[in-house]
PDB file of N, CA and C and ligand atoms in Angstrom:
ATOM      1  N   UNK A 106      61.757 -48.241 149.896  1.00 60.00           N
ATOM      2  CA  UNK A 106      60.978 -47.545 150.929  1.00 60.00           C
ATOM      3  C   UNK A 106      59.703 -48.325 151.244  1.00 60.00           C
ATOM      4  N   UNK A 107      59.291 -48.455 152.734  1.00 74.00           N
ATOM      5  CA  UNK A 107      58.162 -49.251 152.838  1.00 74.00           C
ATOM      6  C   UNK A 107      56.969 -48.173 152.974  1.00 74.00           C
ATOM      7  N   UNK A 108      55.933 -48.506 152.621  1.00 87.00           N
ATOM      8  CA  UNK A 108      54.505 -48.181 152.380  1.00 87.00           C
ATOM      9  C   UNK A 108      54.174 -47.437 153.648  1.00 87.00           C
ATOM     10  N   UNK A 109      52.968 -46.492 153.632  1.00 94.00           N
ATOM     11  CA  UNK A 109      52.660 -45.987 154.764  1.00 94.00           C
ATOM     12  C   UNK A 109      51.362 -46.357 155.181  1.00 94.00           C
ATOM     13  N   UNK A 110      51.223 -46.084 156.445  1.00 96.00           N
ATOM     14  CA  UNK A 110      49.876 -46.659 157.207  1.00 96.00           C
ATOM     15  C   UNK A 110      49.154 -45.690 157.712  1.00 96.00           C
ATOM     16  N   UNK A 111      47.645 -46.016 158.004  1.00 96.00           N
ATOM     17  CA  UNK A 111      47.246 -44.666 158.281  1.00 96.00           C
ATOM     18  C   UNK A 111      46.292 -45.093 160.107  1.00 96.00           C
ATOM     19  N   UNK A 112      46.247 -44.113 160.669  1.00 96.00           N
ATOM     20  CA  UNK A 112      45.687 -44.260 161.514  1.00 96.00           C
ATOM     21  C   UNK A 112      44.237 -44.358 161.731  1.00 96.00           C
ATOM     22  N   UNK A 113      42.794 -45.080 161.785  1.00 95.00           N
ATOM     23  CA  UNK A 113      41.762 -44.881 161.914  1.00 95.00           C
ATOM     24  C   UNK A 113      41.622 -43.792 163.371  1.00 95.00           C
ATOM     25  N   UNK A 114      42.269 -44.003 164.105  1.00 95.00           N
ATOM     26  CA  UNK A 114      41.746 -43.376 165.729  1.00 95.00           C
ATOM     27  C   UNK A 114      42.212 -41.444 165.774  1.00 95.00           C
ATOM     28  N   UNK A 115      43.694 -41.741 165.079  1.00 95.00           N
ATOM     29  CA  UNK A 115      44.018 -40.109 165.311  1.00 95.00           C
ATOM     30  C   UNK A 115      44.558 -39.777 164.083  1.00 95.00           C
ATOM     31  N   UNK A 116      44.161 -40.283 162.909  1.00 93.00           N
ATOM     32  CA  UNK A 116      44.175 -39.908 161.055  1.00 93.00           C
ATOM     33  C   UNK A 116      45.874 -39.786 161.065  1.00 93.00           C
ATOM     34  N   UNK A 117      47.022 -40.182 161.790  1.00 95.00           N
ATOM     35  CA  UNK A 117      48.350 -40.613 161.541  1.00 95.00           C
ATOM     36  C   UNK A 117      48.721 -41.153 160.109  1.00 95.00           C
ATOM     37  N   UNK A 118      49.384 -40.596 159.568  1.00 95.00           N
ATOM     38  CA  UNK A 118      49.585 -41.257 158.032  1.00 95.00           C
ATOM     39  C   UNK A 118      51.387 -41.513 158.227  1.00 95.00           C
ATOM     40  N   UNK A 119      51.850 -42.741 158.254  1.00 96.00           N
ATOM     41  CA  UNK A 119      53.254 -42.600 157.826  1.00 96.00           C
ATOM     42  C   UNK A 119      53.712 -44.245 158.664  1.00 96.00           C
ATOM     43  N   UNK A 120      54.950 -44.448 158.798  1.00 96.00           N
ATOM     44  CA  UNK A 120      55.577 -45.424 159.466  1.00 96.00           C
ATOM     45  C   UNK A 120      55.288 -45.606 160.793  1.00 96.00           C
ATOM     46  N   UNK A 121      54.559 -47.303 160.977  1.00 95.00           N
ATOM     47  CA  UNK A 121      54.012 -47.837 161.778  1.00 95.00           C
ATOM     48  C   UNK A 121      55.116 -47.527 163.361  1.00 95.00           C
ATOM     49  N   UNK A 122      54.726 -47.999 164.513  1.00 95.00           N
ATOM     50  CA  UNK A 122      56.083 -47.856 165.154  1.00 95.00           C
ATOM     51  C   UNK A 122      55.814 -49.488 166.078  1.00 95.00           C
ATOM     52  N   UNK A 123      56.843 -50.086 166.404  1.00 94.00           N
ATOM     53  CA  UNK A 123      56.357 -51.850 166.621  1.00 94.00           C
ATOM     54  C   UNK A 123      56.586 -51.147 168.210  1.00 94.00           C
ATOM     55  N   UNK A 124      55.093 -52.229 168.839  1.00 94.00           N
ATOM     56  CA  UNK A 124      55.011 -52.186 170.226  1.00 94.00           C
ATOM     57  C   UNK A 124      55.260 -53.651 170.319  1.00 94.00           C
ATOM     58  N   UNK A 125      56.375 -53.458 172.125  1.00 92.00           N
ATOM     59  CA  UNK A 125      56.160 -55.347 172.433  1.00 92.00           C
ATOM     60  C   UNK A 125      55.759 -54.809 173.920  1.00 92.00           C
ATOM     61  N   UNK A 126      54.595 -55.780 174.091  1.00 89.00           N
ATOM     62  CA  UNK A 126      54.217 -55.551 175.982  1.00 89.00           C
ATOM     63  C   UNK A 126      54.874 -56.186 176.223  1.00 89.00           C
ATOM     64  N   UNK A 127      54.771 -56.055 177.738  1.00 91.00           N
ATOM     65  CA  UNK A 127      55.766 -56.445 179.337  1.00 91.00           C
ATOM     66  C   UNK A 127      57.129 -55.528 178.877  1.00 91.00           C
ATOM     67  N   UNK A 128      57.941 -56.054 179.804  1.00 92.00           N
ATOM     68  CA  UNK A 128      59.654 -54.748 179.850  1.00 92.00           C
ATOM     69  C   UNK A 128      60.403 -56.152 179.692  1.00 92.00           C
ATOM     70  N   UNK A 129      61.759 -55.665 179.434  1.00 92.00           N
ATOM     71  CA  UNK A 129      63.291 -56.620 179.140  1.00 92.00           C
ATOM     72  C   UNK A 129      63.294 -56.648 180.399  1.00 92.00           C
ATOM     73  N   UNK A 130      62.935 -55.907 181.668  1.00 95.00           N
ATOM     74  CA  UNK A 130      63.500 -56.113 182.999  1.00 95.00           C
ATOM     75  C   UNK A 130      63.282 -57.372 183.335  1.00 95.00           C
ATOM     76  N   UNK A 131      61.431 -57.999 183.772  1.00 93.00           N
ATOM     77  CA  UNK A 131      61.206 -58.694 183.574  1.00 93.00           C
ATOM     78  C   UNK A 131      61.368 -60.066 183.104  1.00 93.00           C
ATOM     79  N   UNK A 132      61.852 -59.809 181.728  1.00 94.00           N
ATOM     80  CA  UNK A 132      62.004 -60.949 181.454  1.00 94.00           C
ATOM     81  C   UNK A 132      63.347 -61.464 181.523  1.00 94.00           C
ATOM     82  N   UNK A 133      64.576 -60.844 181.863  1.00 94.00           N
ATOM     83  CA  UNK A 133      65.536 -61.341 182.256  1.00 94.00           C
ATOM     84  C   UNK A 133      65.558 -61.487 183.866  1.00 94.00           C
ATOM     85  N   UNK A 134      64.600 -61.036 184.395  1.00 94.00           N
ATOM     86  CA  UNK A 134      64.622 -61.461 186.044  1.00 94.00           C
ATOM     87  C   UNK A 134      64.086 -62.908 185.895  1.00 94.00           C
ATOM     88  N   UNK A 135      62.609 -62.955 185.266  1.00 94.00           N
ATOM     89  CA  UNK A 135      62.207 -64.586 184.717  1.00 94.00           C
ATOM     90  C   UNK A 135      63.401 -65.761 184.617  1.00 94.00           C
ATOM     91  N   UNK A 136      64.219 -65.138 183.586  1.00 94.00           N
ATOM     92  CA  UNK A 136      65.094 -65.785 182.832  1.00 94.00           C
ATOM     93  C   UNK A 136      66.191 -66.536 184.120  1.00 94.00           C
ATOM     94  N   UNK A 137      66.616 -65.365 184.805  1.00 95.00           N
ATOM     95  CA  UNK A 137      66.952 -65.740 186.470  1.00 95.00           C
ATOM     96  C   UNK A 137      66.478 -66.558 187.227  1.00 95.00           C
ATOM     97  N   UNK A 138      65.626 -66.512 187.006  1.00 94.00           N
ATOM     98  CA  UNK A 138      64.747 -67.168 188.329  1.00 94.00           C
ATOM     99  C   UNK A 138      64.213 -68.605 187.580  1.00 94.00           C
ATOM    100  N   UNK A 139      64.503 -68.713 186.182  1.00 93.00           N
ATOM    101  CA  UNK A 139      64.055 -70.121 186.041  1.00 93.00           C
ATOM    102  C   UNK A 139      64.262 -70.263 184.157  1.00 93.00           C
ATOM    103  N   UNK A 140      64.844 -71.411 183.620  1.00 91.00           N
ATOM    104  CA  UNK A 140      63.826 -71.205 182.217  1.00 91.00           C
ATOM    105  C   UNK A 140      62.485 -71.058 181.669  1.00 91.00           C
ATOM    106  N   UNK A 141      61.985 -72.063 182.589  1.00 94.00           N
ATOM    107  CA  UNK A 141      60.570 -71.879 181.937  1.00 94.00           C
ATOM    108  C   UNK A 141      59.880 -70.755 181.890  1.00 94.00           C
ATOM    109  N   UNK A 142      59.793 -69.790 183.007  1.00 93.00           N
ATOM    110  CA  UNK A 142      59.199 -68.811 182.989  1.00 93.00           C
ATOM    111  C   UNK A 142      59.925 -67.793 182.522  1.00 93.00           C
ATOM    112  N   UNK A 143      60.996 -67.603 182.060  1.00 93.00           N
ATOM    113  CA  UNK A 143      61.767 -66.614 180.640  1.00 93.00           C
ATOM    114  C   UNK A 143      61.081 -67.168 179.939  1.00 93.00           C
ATOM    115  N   UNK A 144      61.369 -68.570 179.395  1.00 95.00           N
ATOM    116  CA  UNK A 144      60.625 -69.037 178.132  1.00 95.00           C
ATOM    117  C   UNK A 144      58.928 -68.513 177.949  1.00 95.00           C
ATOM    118  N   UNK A 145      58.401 -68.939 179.001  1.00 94.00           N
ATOM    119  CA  UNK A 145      56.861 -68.395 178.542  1.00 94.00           C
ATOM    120  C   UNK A 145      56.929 -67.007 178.596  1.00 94.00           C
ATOM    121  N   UNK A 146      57.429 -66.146 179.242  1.00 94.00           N
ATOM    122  CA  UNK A 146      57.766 -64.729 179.182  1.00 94.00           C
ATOM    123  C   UNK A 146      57.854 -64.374 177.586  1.00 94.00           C
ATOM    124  N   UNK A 147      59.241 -64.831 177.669  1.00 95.00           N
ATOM    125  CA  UNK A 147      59.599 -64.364 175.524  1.00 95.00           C
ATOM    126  C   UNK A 147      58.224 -64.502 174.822  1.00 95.00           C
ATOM    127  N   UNK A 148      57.710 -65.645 174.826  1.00 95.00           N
ATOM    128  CA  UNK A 148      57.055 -66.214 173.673  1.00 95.00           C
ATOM    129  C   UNK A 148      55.665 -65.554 173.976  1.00 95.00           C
ATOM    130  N   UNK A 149      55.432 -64.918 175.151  1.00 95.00           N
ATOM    131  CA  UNK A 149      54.378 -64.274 175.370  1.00 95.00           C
ATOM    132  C   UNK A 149      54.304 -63.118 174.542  1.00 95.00           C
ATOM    133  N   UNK A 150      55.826 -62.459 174.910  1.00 94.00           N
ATOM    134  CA  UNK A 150      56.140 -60.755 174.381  1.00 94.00           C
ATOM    135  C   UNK A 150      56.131 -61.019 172.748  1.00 94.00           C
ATOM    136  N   UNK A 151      56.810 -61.718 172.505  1.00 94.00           N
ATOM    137  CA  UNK A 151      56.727 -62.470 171.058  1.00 94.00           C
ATOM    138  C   UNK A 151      55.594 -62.268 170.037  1.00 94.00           C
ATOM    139  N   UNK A 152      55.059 -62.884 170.888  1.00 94.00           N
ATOM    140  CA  UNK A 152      53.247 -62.643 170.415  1.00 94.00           C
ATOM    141  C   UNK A 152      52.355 -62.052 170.610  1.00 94.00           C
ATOM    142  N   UNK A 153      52.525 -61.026 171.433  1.00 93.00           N
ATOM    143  CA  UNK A 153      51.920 -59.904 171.639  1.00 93.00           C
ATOM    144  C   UNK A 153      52.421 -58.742 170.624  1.00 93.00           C
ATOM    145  N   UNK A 154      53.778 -58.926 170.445  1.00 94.00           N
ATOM    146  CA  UNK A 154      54.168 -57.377 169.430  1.00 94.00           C
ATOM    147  C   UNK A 154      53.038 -57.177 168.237  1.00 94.00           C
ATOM    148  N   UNK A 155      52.890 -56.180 168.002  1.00 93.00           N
ATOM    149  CA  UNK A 155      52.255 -55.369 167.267  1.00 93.00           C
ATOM    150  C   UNK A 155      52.833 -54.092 166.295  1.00 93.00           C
ATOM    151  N   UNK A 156      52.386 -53.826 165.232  1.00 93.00           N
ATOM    152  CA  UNK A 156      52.825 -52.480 164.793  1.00 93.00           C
ATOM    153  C   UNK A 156      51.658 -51.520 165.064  1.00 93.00           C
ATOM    154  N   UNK A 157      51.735 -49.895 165.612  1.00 95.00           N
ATOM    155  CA  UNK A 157      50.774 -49.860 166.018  1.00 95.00           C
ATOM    156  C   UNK A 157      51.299 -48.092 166.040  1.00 95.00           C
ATOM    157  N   UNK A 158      50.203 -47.530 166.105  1.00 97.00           N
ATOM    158  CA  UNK A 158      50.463 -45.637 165.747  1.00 97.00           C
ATOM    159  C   UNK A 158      51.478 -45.382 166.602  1.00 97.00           C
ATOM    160  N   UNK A 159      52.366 -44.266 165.720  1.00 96.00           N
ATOM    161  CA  UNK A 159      53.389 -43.464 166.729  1.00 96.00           C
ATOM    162  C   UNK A 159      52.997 -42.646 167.515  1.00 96.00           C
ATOM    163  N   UNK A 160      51.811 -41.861 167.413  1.00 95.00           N
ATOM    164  CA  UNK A 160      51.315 -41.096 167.917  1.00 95.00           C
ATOM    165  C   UNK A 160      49.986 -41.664 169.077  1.00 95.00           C
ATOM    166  N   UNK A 161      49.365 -42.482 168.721  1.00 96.00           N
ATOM    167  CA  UNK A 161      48.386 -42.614 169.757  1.00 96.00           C
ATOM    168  C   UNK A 161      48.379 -44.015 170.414  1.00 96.00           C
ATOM    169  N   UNK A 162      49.526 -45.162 169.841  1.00 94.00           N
ATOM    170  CA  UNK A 162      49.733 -46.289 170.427  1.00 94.00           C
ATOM    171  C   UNK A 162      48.282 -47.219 169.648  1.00 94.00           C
ATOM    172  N   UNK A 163      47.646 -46.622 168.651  1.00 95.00           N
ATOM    173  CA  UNK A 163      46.340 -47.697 168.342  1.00 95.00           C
ATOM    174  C   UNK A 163      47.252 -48.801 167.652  1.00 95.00           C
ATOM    175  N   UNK A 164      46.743 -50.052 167.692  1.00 94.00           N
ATOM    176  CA  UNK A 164      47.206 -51.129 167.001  1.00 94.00           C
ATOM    177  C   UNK A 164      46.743 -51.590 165.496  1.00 94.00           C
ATOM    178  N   UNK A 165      45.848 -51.066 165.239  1.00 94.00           N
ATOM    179  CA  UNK A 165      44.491 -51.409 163.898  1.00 94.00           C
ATOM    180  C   UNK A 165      44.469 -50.340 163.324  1.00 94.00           C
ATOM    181  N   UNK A 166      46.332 -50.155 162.980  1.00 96.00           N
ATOM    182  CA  UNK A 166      46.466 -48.994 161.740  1.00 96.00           C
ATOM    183  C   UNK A 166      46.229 -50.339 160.269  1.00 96.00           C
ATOM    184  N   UNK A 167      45.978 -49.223 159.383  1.00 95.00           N
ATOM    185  CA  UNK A 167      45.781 -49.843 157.998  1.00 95.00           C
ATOM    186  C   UNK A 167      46.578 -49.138 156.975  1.00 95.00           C
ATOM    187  N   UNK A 168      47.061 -50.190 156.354  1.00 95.00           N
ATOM    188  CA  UNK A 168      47.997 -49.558 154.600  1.00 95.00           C
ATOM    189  C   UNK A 168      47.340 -48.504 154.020  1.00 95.00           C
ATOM    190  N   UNK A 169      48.282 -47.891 153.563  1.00 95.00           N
ATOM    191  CA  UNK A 169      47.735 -46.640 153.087  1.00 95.00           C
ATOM    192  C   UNK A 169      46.925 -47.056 151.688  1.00 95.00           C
ATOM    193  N   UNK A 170      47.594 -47.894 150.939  1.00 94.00           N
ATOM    194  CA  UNK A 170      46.525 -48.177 149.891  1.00 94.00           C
ATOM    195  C   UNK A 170      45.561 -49.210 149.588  1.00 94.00           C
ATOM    196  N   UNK A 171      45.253 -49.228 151.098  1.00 96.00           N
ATOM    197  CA  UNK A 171      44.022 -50.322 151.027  1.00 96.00           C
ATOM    198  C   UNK A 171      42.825 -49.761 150.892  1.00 96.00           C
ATOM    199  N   UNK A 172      41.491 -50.415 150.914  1.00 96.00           N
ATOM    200  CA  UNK A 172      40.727 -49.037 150.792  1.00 96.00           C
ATOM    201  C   UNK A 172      40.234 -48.307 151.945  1.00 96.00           C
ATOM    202  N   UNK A 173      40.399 -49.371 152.898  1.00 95.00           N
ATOM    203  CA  UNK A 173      40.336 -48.767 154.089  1.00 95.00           C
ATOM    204  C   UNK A 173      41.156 -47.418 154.415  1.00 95.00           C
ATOM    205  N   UNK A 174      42.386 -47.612 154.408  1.00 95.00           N
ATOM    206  CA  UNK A 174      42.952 -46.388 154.484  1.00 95.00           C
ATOM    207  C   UNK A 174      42.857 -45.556 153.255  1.00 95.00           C
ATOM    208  N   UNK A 175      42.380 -45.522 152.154  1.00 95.00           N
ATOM    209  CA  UNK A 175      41.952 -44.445 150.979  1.00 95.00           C
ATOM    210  C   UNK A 175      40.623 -43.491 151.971  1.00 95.00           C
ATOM    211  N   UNK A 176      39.559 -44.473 152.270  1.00 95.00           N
ATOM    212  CA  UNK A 176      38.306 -44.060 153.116  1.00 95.00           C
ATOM    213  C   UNK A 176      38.774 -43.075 154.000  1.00 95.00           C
ATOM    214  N   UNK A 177      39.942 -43.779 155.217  1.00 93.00           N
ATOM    215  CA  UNK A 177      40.319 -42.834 156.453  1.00 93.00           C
ATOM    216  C   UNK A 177      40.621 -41.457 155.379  1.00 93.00           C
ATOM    217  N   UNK A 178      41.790 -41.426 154.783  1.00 92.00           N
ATOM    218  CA  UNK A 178      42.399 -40.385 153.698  1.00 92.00           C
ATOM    219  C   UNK A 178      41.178 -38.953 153.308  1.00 92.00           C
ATOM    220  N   UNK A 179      40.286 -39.890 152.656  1.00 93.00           N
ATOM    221  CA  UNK A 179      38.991 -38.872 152.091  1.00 93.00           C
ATOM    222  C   UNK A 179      38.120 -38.051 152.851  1.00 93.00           C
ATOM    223  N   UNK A 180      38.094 -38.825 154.543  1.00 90.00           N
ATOM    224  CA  UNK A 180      37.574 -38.170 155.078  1.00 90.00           C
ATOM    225  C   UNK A 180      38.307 -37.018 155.860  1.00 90.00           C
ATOM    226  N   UNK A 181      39.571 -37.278 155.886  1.00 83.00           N
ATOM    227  CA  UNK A 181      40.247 -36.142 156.739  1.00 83.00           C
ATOM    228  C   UNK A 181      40.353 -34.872 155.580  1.00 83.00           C
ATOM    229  N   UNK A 182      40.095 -35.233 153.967  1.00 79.00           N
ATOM    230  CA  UNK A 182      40.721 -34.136 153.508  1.00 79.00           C
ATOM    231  C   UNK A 182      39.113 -33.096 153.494  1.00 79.00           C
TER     232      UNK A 182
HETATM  233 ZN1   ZN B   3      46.867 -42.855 165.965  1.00 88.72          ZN
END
């Protein structure tokens, strides 16, 4: 089982959920219309993904047993 994360923005405690910006539409129209610009497309979305709250979309969730997230923890209780 993997570890849980906690939310600083809306106190979310549990499994991260992965965001990738831009859409698949996109980038297979790119992909159409040329390689290169699929290619910089992917590698854009690529590197943009994030894991990031299920609930409020923040990106700068933290492990639950870091102390950061112990801190978030103490203050919600
Ligand atoms: Zn949140």
């Amino acid at each position: 089982m993997s570890k849980n994360y906690v939310c600083p923005n809306c106190g979310f405690v549990g499994q991260p959920k992965r965001y990738t910006k831009g859409s698949l539409g996109w980038e297979i129209l790119l992909w159409i219309l040329g390689i290169l610009p699929g290619l910089f497309y992917s590698i854009w979305r690529l590197s943009t993904r994030y894991n990031g709250c299920p609930n409020c979309e923040y990106p700068y969730i933290v492990p639950e047993d870091s102390p950061k997230g112990q801190e978030i923890i103490k203050k919600q209780q």
